[in-house]
Structures are given as structure tokens and as C-alpha cells.
């Protein structure tokens, strides 16, 4: 099956522009036959929304603003892994979440980030402690958000024990002095769990961070098999769900704008 990664410049928002861009990406992926479309971390609001507007209040999700995006998902009958912030009315907390929507546009599951920085751009976040698999295209998937892949025993191994056949990490993690090179982290996560790992990262550059150094990767048997960094693009590859292996030797890179 075909899988699409949305390697996009989203970190500064605004949300309306991000959703418009995500709709375009979902449609481009759908036109090329993608069954799964994956976005980066906090793709809806933009990773730095709190630094640009600390007064912004997060909604319960899915919010009405997602309707155009979910209509595109329904049109192309895709599974969508969407990064967004959310407010939970039961706990009165904000969470950094990977939402999983089905081909009919309904919310199937959500994974709330377990390991946030809790400072700077993520000062708005409350960490969660739970992980859960979700079935997409008859495959048990283990969703993660960014640094969750660092804490292998805490999240990835628990997902493996729950029967996950592939891990999927939505990220905002470039090579940097503060956080180092994440590729060895992802390779270790795949090696120790014995599972392939998809990482959908983002691009763009702002006053706080250079995401043009961020890689989106597919890791198999502890080695990065496919990798991309650079300009905004849809990254397509083919994956054999029965074998748990990539059929592609490289990403097919589709520029978002020509």
C-alpha cells in the first residue's frame, strides 16, 4: 500500500493557512493512491503557536475548523494521522495529540504525547501516560508524538507488546545543539522493538528553530531506509503490510508547490 508523509512548513501557522495547506497535501496524496496520510506534530496550530500567541485557547477536538480537511479525507478514503493541540474538558488540560481519522472522516483514536519539553514552545502541554494501538488498513499501528520514541521502554515497547506491527511518530525534531541528531534515536527504537518506524517531520525556518535540518524517515530493522529533508513536499512510498517491509528504495518526492 502507499503511504504519504506531509513534510511541510507549518510551525508558525496561522491555523487557517495550515489547514488549507494540509487539505492540498491530502488531496495530492489521495490523487496518487495513498491509503495513509501522515502530518507532522502540531500541524493544525503550528508548533510555535504558543510563542506567537500565548493567549490562544485550544478547542476540544475535532473542531469545526477541521471539516474541510476531513471532507478531503472522505473524498479519497484515506486514514489521516493528524498532529494538533487539544483541550480536554474532563481534566481541564491541554494535550499535544496525534489524532487518527478513518476513511469516513470519523475519529478512530488519539495518542496524547507522553514526553513533552514543558517549556518554551511546549509550555502549554500536559503529558499523558497512556499508549494504544489503532487498526488501519487491517494493520495494528502504534502512534507516537516526537520525543515519545526516545523513551523506548515507556511507549514503543508497550505498543509492541500490544501487537503493533508498525510505529508511527509525528515530529518536530531537527538536528540541533540542544537535542542532537534524532536519527540514531529512531534507529534504536526500531531495533529494540523489532518494528518498522515512520517519522513524519517538518520543514521551514523561524527565529527559534531551523526545521530545514529536520528529516522525515522510514526505519526498518534499525536502519533508516528512506530519508528526506528540505523543501515542502509530499513523500510517498510503498509498504508491504504482510511482510512489514518497504517496497520502495527511496521516497517519491512530490513538491507541494511547483
C-alpha positions as YAML, in Angstrom:
chain: A
units: angstrom
residues:
- id: 1
  name: UNK
  ca: [0.00, 0.00, 0.00]
- id: 2
  name: UNK
  ca: [1.03, 3.62, -0.49]
- id: 3
  name: UNK
  ca: [1.83, 5.84, 2.47]
- id: 4
  name: UNK
  ca: [2.22, 9.64, 2.26]
- id: 5
  name: UNK
  ca: [4.21, 11.87, 4.62]
- id: 6
  name: UNK
  ca: [3.38, 15.59, 4.65]
- id: 7
  name: UNK
  ca: [6.82, 17.17, 5.06]
- id: 8
  name: UNK
  ca: [5.51, 20.74, 5.35]
- id: 9
  name: UNK
  ca: [6.31, 24.20, 6.71]
- id: 10
  name: UNK
  ca: [3.62, 24.63, 9.38]
- id: 11
  name: UNK
  ca: [5.35, 25.69, 12.59]
- id: 12
  name: UNK
  ca: [4.36, 29.37, 12.53]
- id: 13
  name: UNK
  ca: [0.74, 28.92, 11.42]
- id: 14
  name: UNK
  ca: [-1.71, 30.57, 11.31]
- id: 15
  name: UNK
  ca: [-4.15, 27.70, 11.65]
- id: 16
  name: UNK
  ca: [-6.28, 28.71, 8.67]
- id: 17
  name: UNK
  ca: [-3.25, 28.68, 6.38]
- id: 18
  name: UNK
  ca: [-2.08, 25.36, 7.83]
- id: 19
  name: UNK
  ca: [-5.44, 23.69, 7.25]
- id: 20
  name: UNK
  ca: [-5.53, 24.99, 3.68]
- id: 21
  name: UNK
  ca: [-2.04, 23.54, 3.11]
- id: 22
  name: UNK
  ca: [-2.98, 20.24, 4.74]
- id: 23
  name: UNK
  ca: [-6.07, 19.96, 2.53]
- id: 24
  name: UNK
  ca: [-3.87, 20.39, -0.53]
- id: 25
  name: UNK
  ca: [-1.47, 17.75, 0.77]
- id: 26
  name: UNK
  ca: [-4.24, 15.23, 1.50]
- id: 27
  name: UNK
  ca: [-5.68, 15.76, -1.99]
- id: 28
  name: UNK
  ca: [-2.27, 15.36, -3.65]
- id: 29
  name: UNK
  ca: [-1.64, 12.18, -1.69]
- id: 30
  name: UNK
  ca: [-5.12, 10.87, -2.46]
- id: 31
  name: UNK
  ca: [-4.76, 11.51, -6.17]
- id: 32
  name: UNK
  ca: [-1.66, 9.30, -6.09]
- id: 33
  name: UNK
  ca: [-3.38, 6.46, -4.26]
- id: 34
  name: UNK
  ca: [-2.13, 6.92, -0.70]
- id: 35
  name: UNK
  ca: [-4.07, 4.92, 1.91]
- id: 36
  name: UNK
  ca: [-2.41, 6.61, 4.88]
- id: 37
  name: UNK
  ca: [-1.51, 10.31, 5.07]
- id: 38
  name: UNK
  ca: [0.64, 11.48, 7.97]
- id: 39
  name: UNK
  ca: [1.26, 15.04, 9.17]
- id: 40
  name: UNK
  ca: [3.94, 16.47, 11.49]
- id: 41
  name: UNK
  ca: [3.50, 17.33, 15.17]
- id: 42
  name: UNK
  ca: [1.04, 20.18, 15.94]
- id: 43
  name: UNK
  ca: [0.32, 20.51, 12.23]
- id: 44
  name: UNK
  ca: [-3.01, 22.29, 12.75]
- id: 45
  name: UNK
  ca: [-2.00, 25.19, 15.01]
- id: 46
  name: UNK
  ca: [1.73, 25.18, 14.16]
- id: 47
  name: UNK
  ca: [4.44, 24.06, 16.58]
- id: 48
  name: UNK
  ca: [5.24, 27.62, 17.76]
- id: 49
  name: UNK
  ca: [1.67, 28.84, 18.16]
- id: 50
  name: UNK
  ca: [2.14, 29.35, 21.92]
- id: 51
  name: UNK
  ca: [5.23, 31.52, 21.45]
- id: 52
  name: UNK
  ca: [3.49, 33.70, 18.89]
- id: 53
  name: UNK
  ca: [0.19, 33.89, 20.81]
- id: 54
  name: UNK
  ca: [0.29, 32.66, 24.44]
- id: 55
  name: UNK
  ca: [-3.33, 33.75, 24.90]
- id: 56
  name: UNK
  ca: [-4.61, 31.33, 22.24]
- id: 57
  name: UNK
  ca: [-7.12, 28.87, 23.69]
- id: 58
  name: UNK
  ca: [-7.19, 25.36, 22.37]
- id: 59
  name: UNK
  ca: [-10.53, 23.77, 21.42]
- id: 60
  name: UNK
  ca: [-11.91, 20.32, 22.00]
- id: 61
  name: UNK
  ca: [-11.10, 18.16, 19.00]
- id: 62
  name: UNK
  ca: [-12.19, 17.53, 16.37]
- id: 63
  name: UNK
  ca: [-13.16, 21.18, 16.00]
- id: 64
  name: UNK
  ca: [-15.35, 22.67, 13.22]
- id: 65
  name: UNK
  ca: [-12.28, 24.13, 11.51]
- id: 66
  name: UNK
  ca: [-11.19, 20.61, 10.54]
- id: 67
  name: UNK
  ca: [-14.30, 19.96, 8.42]
- id: 68
  name: UNK
  ca: [-12.68, 20.86, 5.05]
- id: 69
  name: UNK
  ca: [-9.72, 18.61, 5.84]
- id: 70
  name: UNK
  ca: [-11.92, 15.70, 6.87]
- id: 71
  name: UNK
  ca: [-14.04, 16.15, 3.75]
- id: 72
  name: UNK
  ca: [-10.86, 15.65, 1.70]
- id: 73
  name: UNK
  ca: [-10.06, 12.54, 3.74]
- id: 74
  name: UNK
  ca: [-13.53, 11.15, 2.97]
- id: 75
  name: UNK
  ca: [-13.23, 12.00, -0.71]
- id: 76
  name: UNK
  ca: [-10.04, 9.98, -1.10]
- id: 77
  name: UNK
  ca: [-10.89, 7.33, 1.54]
- id: 78
  name: UNK
  ca: [-7.66, 7.72, 3.49]
- id: 79
  name: UNK
  ca: [-6.55, 7.21, 7.05]
- id: 80
  name: UNK
  ca: [-5.23, 10.51, 8.40]
- id: 81
  name: UNK
  ca: [-2.72, 10.82, 11.25]
- id: 82
  name: UNK
  ca: [-3.08, 14.46, 12.27]
- id: 83
  name: UNK
  ca: [-1.00, 16.43, 14.76]
- id: 84
  name: UNK
  ca: [-2.95, 19.04, 16.75]
- id: 85
  name: UNK
  ca: [-3.28, 20.58, 20.18]
- id: 86
  name: UNK
  ca: [-6.50, 19.93, 22.08]
- id: 87
  name: UNK
  ca: [-8.29, 20.90, 25.27]
- id: 88
  name: UNK
  ca: [-9.77, 18.13, 27.40]
- id: 89
  name: UNK
  ca: [-12.85, 19.19, 29.38]
- id: 90
  name: UNK
  ca: [-12.61, 16.28, 31.84]
- id: 91
  name: UNK
  ca: [-9.08, 17.07, 33.04]
- id: 92
  name: UNK
  ca: [-9.09, 20.78, 32.10]
- id: 93
  name: UNK
  ca: [-5.70, 20.23, 30.44]
- id: 94
  name: UNK
  ca: [-4.15, 20.84, 27.03]
- id: 95
  name: UNK
  ca: [-2.60, 17.90, 25.18]
- id: 96
  name: UNK
  ca: [-0.29, 17.55, 22.18]
- id: 97
  name: UNK
  ca: [-2.03, 14.82, 20.23]
- id: 98
  name: UNK
  ca: [-1.84, 12.54, 17.21]
- id: 99
  name: UNK
  ca: [-5.42, 12.04, 16.03]
- id: 100
  name: UNK
  ca: [-6.26, 9.09, 13.79]
- id: 101
  name: UNK
  ca: [-9.20, 9.58, 11.43]
- id: 102
  name: UNK
  ca: [-10.71, 6.83, 9.30]
- id: 103
  name: UNK
  ca: [-11.67, 6.91, 5.60]
- id: 104
  name: UNK
  ca: [-15.19, 8.06, 6.52]
- id: 105
  name: UNK
  ca: [-13.78, 11.06, 8.40]
- id: 106
  name: UNK
  ca: [-14.61, 9.75, 11.87]
- id: 107
  name: UNK
  ca: [-12.16, 9.89, 14.76]
- id: 108
  name: UNK
  ca: [-10.83, 6.39, 15.45]
- id: 109
  name: UNK
  ca: [-8.25, 7.04, 18.15]
- id: 110
  name: UNK
  ca: [-5.88, 9.56, 19.66]
- id: 111
  name: UNK
  ca: [-2.43, 9.40, 21.22]
- id: 112
  name: UNK
  ca: [-1.51, 12.20, 23.59]
- id: 113
  name: UNK
  ca: [2.18, 12.97, 23.85]
- id: 114
  name: UNK
  ca: [3.81, 11.32, 26.85]
- id: 115
  name: UNK
  ca: [7.09, 13.24, 26.88]
- id: 116
  name: UNK
  ca: [6.90, 16.98, 26.19]
- id: 117
  name: UNK
  ca: [9.55, 19.59, 26.99]
- id: 118
  name: UNK
  ca: [7.11, 21.51, 29.20]
- id: 119
  name: UNK
  ca: [8.96, 24.75, 28.45]
- id: 120
  name: UNK
  ca: [9.28, 27.17, 25.54]
- id: 121
  name: UNK
  ca: [7.16, 26.15, 22.57]
- id: 122
  name: UNK
  ca: [5.58, 23.31, 24.59]
- id: 123
  name: UNK
  ca: [4.84, 25.26, 27.76]
- id: 124
  name: UNK
  ca: [1.12, 24.71, 27.16]
- id: 125
  name: UNK
  ca: [1.30, 20.89, 27.30]
- id: 126
  name: UNK
  ca: [0.18, 18.38, 29.90]
- id: 127
  name: UNK
  ca: [1.87, 14.98, 29.48]
- id: 128
  name: UNK
  ca: [-0.23, 11.84, 29.23]
- id: 129
  name: UNK
  ca: [0.84, 8.34, 30.27]
- id: 130
  name: UNK
  ca: [-1.24, 6.06, 28.06]
- id: 131
  name: UNK
  ca: [-0.48, 4.42, 24.71]
- id: 132
  name: UNK
  ca: [-2.80, 2.42, 22.48]
- id: 133
  name: UNK
  ca: [-2.72, 0.74, 19.10]
- id: 134
  name: UNK
  ca: [-5.21, 1.51, 16.35]
- id: 135
  name: UNK
  ca: [-6.13, -0.68, 13.38]
- id: 136
  name: UNK
  ca: [-5.72, 0.99, 9.98]
- id: 137
  name: UNK
  ca: [-5.98, -1.00, 6.73]
- id: 138
  name: UNK
  ca: [-6.04, -4.16, 8.87]
- id: 139
  name: UNK
  ca: [-2.68, -3.21, 10.40]
- id: 140
  name: UNK
  ca: [-2.16, -2.51, 14.11]
- id: 141
  name: UNK
  ca: [-0.37, 0.84, 14.29]
- id: 142
  name: UNK
  ca: [1.39, 2.33, 17.31]
- id: 143
  name: UNK
  ca: [1.16, 6.17, 17.19]
- id: 144
  name: UNK
  ca: [3.76, 8.34, 18.95]
- id: 145
  name: UNK
  ca: [4.48, 12.05, 19.15]
- id: 146
  name: UNK
  ca: [8.08, 13.21, 18.66]
- id: 147
  name: UNK
  ca: [10.17, 12.54, 21.82]
- id: 148
  name: UNK
  ca: [7.98, 9.53, 22.74]
- id: 149
  name: UNK
  ca: [10.28, 7.47, 20.51]
- id: 150
  name: UNK
  ca: [13.23, 8.36, 22.78]
- id: 151
  name: UNK
  ca: [11.68, 6.60, 25.77]
- id: 152
  name: UNK
  ca: [11.64, 3.13, 24.26]
- id: 153
  name: UNK
  ca: [10.57, 1.13, 27.29]
- id: 154
  name: UNK
  ca: [7.89, 3.65, 28.20]
- id: 155
  name: UNK
  ca: [5.93, 3.82, 24.94]
- id: 156
  name: UNK
  ca: [7.29, 1.92, 21.93]
- id: 157
  name: UNK
  ca: [7.85, -1.36, 23.80]
- id: 158
  name: UNK
  ca: [4.37, -1.18, 25.32]
- id: 159
  name: UNK
  ca: [2.90, -0.73, 21.85]
- id: 160
  name: UNK
  ca: [4.92, -3.68, 20.57]
- id: 161
  name: UNK
  ca: [3.52, -5.83, 23.39]
- id: 162
  name: UNK
  ca: [0.01, -4.69, 22.43]
- id: 163
  name: UNK
  ca: [0.59, -6.15, 18.97]
- id: 164
  name: UNK
  ca: [1.66, -3.11, 16.95]
- id: 165
  name: UNK
  ca: [3.17, -4.07, 13.60]
- id: 166
  name: UNK
  ca: [4.49, -0.60, 12.81]
- id: 167
  name: UNK
  ca: [5.25, 2.54, 14.84]
- id: 168
  name: UNK
  ca: [4.37, 5.98, 13.57]
- id: 169
  name: UNK
  ca: [5.91, 9.15, 15.04]
- id: 170
  name: UNK
  ca: [4.72, 12.65, 14.16]
- id: 171
  name: UNK
  ca: [7.58, 15.03, 14.90]
- id: 172
  name: UNK
  ca: [9.05, 18.50, 15.22]
- id: 173
  name: UNK
  ca: [12.66, 17.41, 15.71]
- id: 174
  name: UNK
  ca: [15.54, 18.77, 13.63]
- id: 175
  name: UNK
  ca: [19.23, 18.20, 14.24]
- id: 176
  name: UNK
  ca: [20.16, 20.81, 16.84]
- id: 177
  name: UNK
  ca: [22.71, 21.64, 19.52]
- id: 178
  name: UNK
  ca: [20.09, 21.21, 22.24]
- id: 179
  name: UNK
  ca: [18.57, 17.90, 21.10]
- id: 180
  name: UNK
  ca: [21.29, 16.38, 18.92]
- id: 181
  name: UNK
  ca: [20.67, 14.17, 15.89]
- id: 182
  name: UNK
  ca: [17.43, 12.20, 16.26]
- id: 183
  name: UNK
  ca: [18.18, 9.60, 13.59]
- id: 184
  name: UNK
  ca: [20.14, 7.29, 15.97]
- id: 185
  name: UNK
  ca: [17.20, 7.55, 18.40]
- id: 186
  name: UNK
  ca: [14.75, 6.39, 15.76]
- id: 187
  name: UNK
  ca: [17.05, 3.60, 14.60]
- id: 188
  name: UNK
  ca: [17.46, 2.38, 18.19]
- id: 189
  name: UNK
  ca: [13.69, 2.48, 18.68]
- id: 190
  name: UNK
  ca: [13.18, 0.28, 15.60]
- id: 191
  name: UNK
  ca: [15.99, -2.08, 16.54]
- id: 192
  name: UNK
  ca: [14.87, -2.64, 20.13]
- id: 193
  name: UNK
  ca: [11.18, -3.06, 19.32]
- id: 194
  name: UNK
  ca: [11.81, -5.07, 16.15]
- id: 195
  name: UNK
  ca: [9.27, -2.84, 14.38]
- id: 196
  name: UNK
  ca: [9.47, -0.52, 11.38]
- id: 197
  name: UNK
  ca: [9.11, 3.15, 12.28]
- id: 198
  name: UNK
  ca: [7.74, 6.02, 10.21]
- id: 199
  name: UNK
  ca: [8.72, 9.55, 11.26]
- id: 200
  name: UNK
  ca: [6.88, 12.47, 9.65]
- id: 201
  name: UNK
  ca: [8.85, 15.62, 10.38]
- id: 202
  name: UNK
  ca: [8.50, 19.20, 9.13]
- id: 203
  name: UNK
  ca: [10.44, 21.94, 7.40]
- id: 204
  name: UNK
  ca: [10.72, 25.74, 7.47]
- id: 205
  name: UNK
  ca: [12.84, 28.18, 9.44]
- id: 206
  name: UNK
  ca: [11.98, 30.79, 12.04]
- id: 207
  name: UNK
  ca: [13.68, 32.82, 14.76]
- id: 208
  name: UNK
  ca: [13.67, 29.89, 17.19]
- id: 209
  name: UNK
  ca: [14.46, 26.80, 15.18]
- id: 210
  name: UNK
  ca: [15.64, 25.61, 11.76]
- id: 211
  name: UNK
  ca: [13.35, 22.81, 10.63]
- id: 212
  name: UNK
  ca: [15.05, 22.67, 7.23]
- id: 213
  name: UNK
  ca: [17.50, 20.35, 9.04]
- id: 214
  name: UNK
  ca: [14.67, 18.02, 10.08]
- id: 215
  name: UNK
  ca: [14.40, 14.61, 8.40]
- id: 216
  name: UNK
  ca: [11.34, 12.55, 7.66]
- id: 217
  name: UNK
  ca: [12.42, 8.91, 7.63]
- id: 218
  name: UNK
  ca: [11.31, 5.32, 7.31]
- id: 219
  name: UNK
  ca: [13.34, 2.99, 9.56]
- id: 220
  name: UNK
  ca: [13.42, -0.78, 9.20]
- id: 221
  name: UNK
  ca: [15.41, -3.31, 11.23]
- id: 222
  name: UNK
  ca: [17.21, -0.48, 13.00]
- id: 223
  name: UNK
  ca: [18.36, 1.31, 9.83]
- id: 224
  name: UNK
  ca: [16.98, 4.38, 8.10]
- id: 225
  name: UNK
  ca: [15.97, 3.05, 4.66]
- id: 226
  name: UNK
  ca: [14.31, 6.21, 3.34]
- id: 227
  name: UNK
  ca: [15.07, 9.80, 4.33]
- id: 228
  name: UNK
  ca: [14.28, 13.33, 3.17]
- id: 229
  name: UNK
  ca: [14.88, 16.90, 4.32]
- id: 230
  name: UNK
  ca: [14.45, 20.20, 2.55]
- id: 231
  name: UNK
  ca: [11.61, 21.97, 0.77]
- id: 232
  name: UNK
  ca: [7.93, 21.31, 1.33]
- id: 233
  name: UNK
  ca: [6.87, 18.05, -0.28]
- id: 234
  name: UNK
  ca: [4.63, 15.03, -0.13]
- id: 235
  name: UNK
  ca: [6.78, 11.94, 0.40]
- id: 236
  name: UNK
  ca: [5.31, 8.72, -0.99]
- id: 237
  name: UNK
  ca: [6.49, 5.16, -0.53]
- id: 238
  name: UNK
  ca: [5.06, 1.68, -0.89]
- id: 239
  name: UNK
  ca: [4.91, -0.65, 2.10]
- id: 240
  name: UNK
  ca: [4.18, -4.37, 2.15]
- id: 241
  name: UNK
  ca: [1.91, -4.80, 5.16]
- id: 242
  name: UNK
  ca: [2.19, -8.59, 5.18]
- id: 243
  name: UNK
  ca: [5.98, -8.58, 5.18]
- id: 244
  name: UNK
  ca: [6.31, -5.41, 7.26]
- id: 245
  name: UNK
  ca: [8.85, -4.05, 4.79]
- id: 246
  name: UNK
  ca: [9.22, -1.15, 2.40]
- id: 247
  name: UNK
  ca: [8.87, -1.96, -1.28]
- id: 248
  name: UNK
  ca: [10.39, 1.41, -2.20]
- id: 249
  name: UNK
  ca: [14.12, 2.12, -2.17]
- id: 250
  name: UNK
  ca: [13.55, 5.88, -1.86]
- id: 251
  name: UNK
  ca: [10.76, 8.35, -1.29]
- id: 252
  name: UNK
  ca: [8.89, 9.64, -4.32]
- id: 253
  name: UNK
  ca: [9.13, 13.39, -3.66]
- id: 254
  name: UNK
  ca: [6.18, 15.47, -4.88]
- id: 255
  name: UNK
  ca: [6.75, 19.22, -4.37]
- id: 256
  name: UNK
  ca: [3.79, 20.89, -2.69]
- id: 257
  name: UNK
  ca: [4.15, 23.89, -4.97]
- id: 258
  name: UNK
  ca: [5.89, 23.83, -8.34]
...
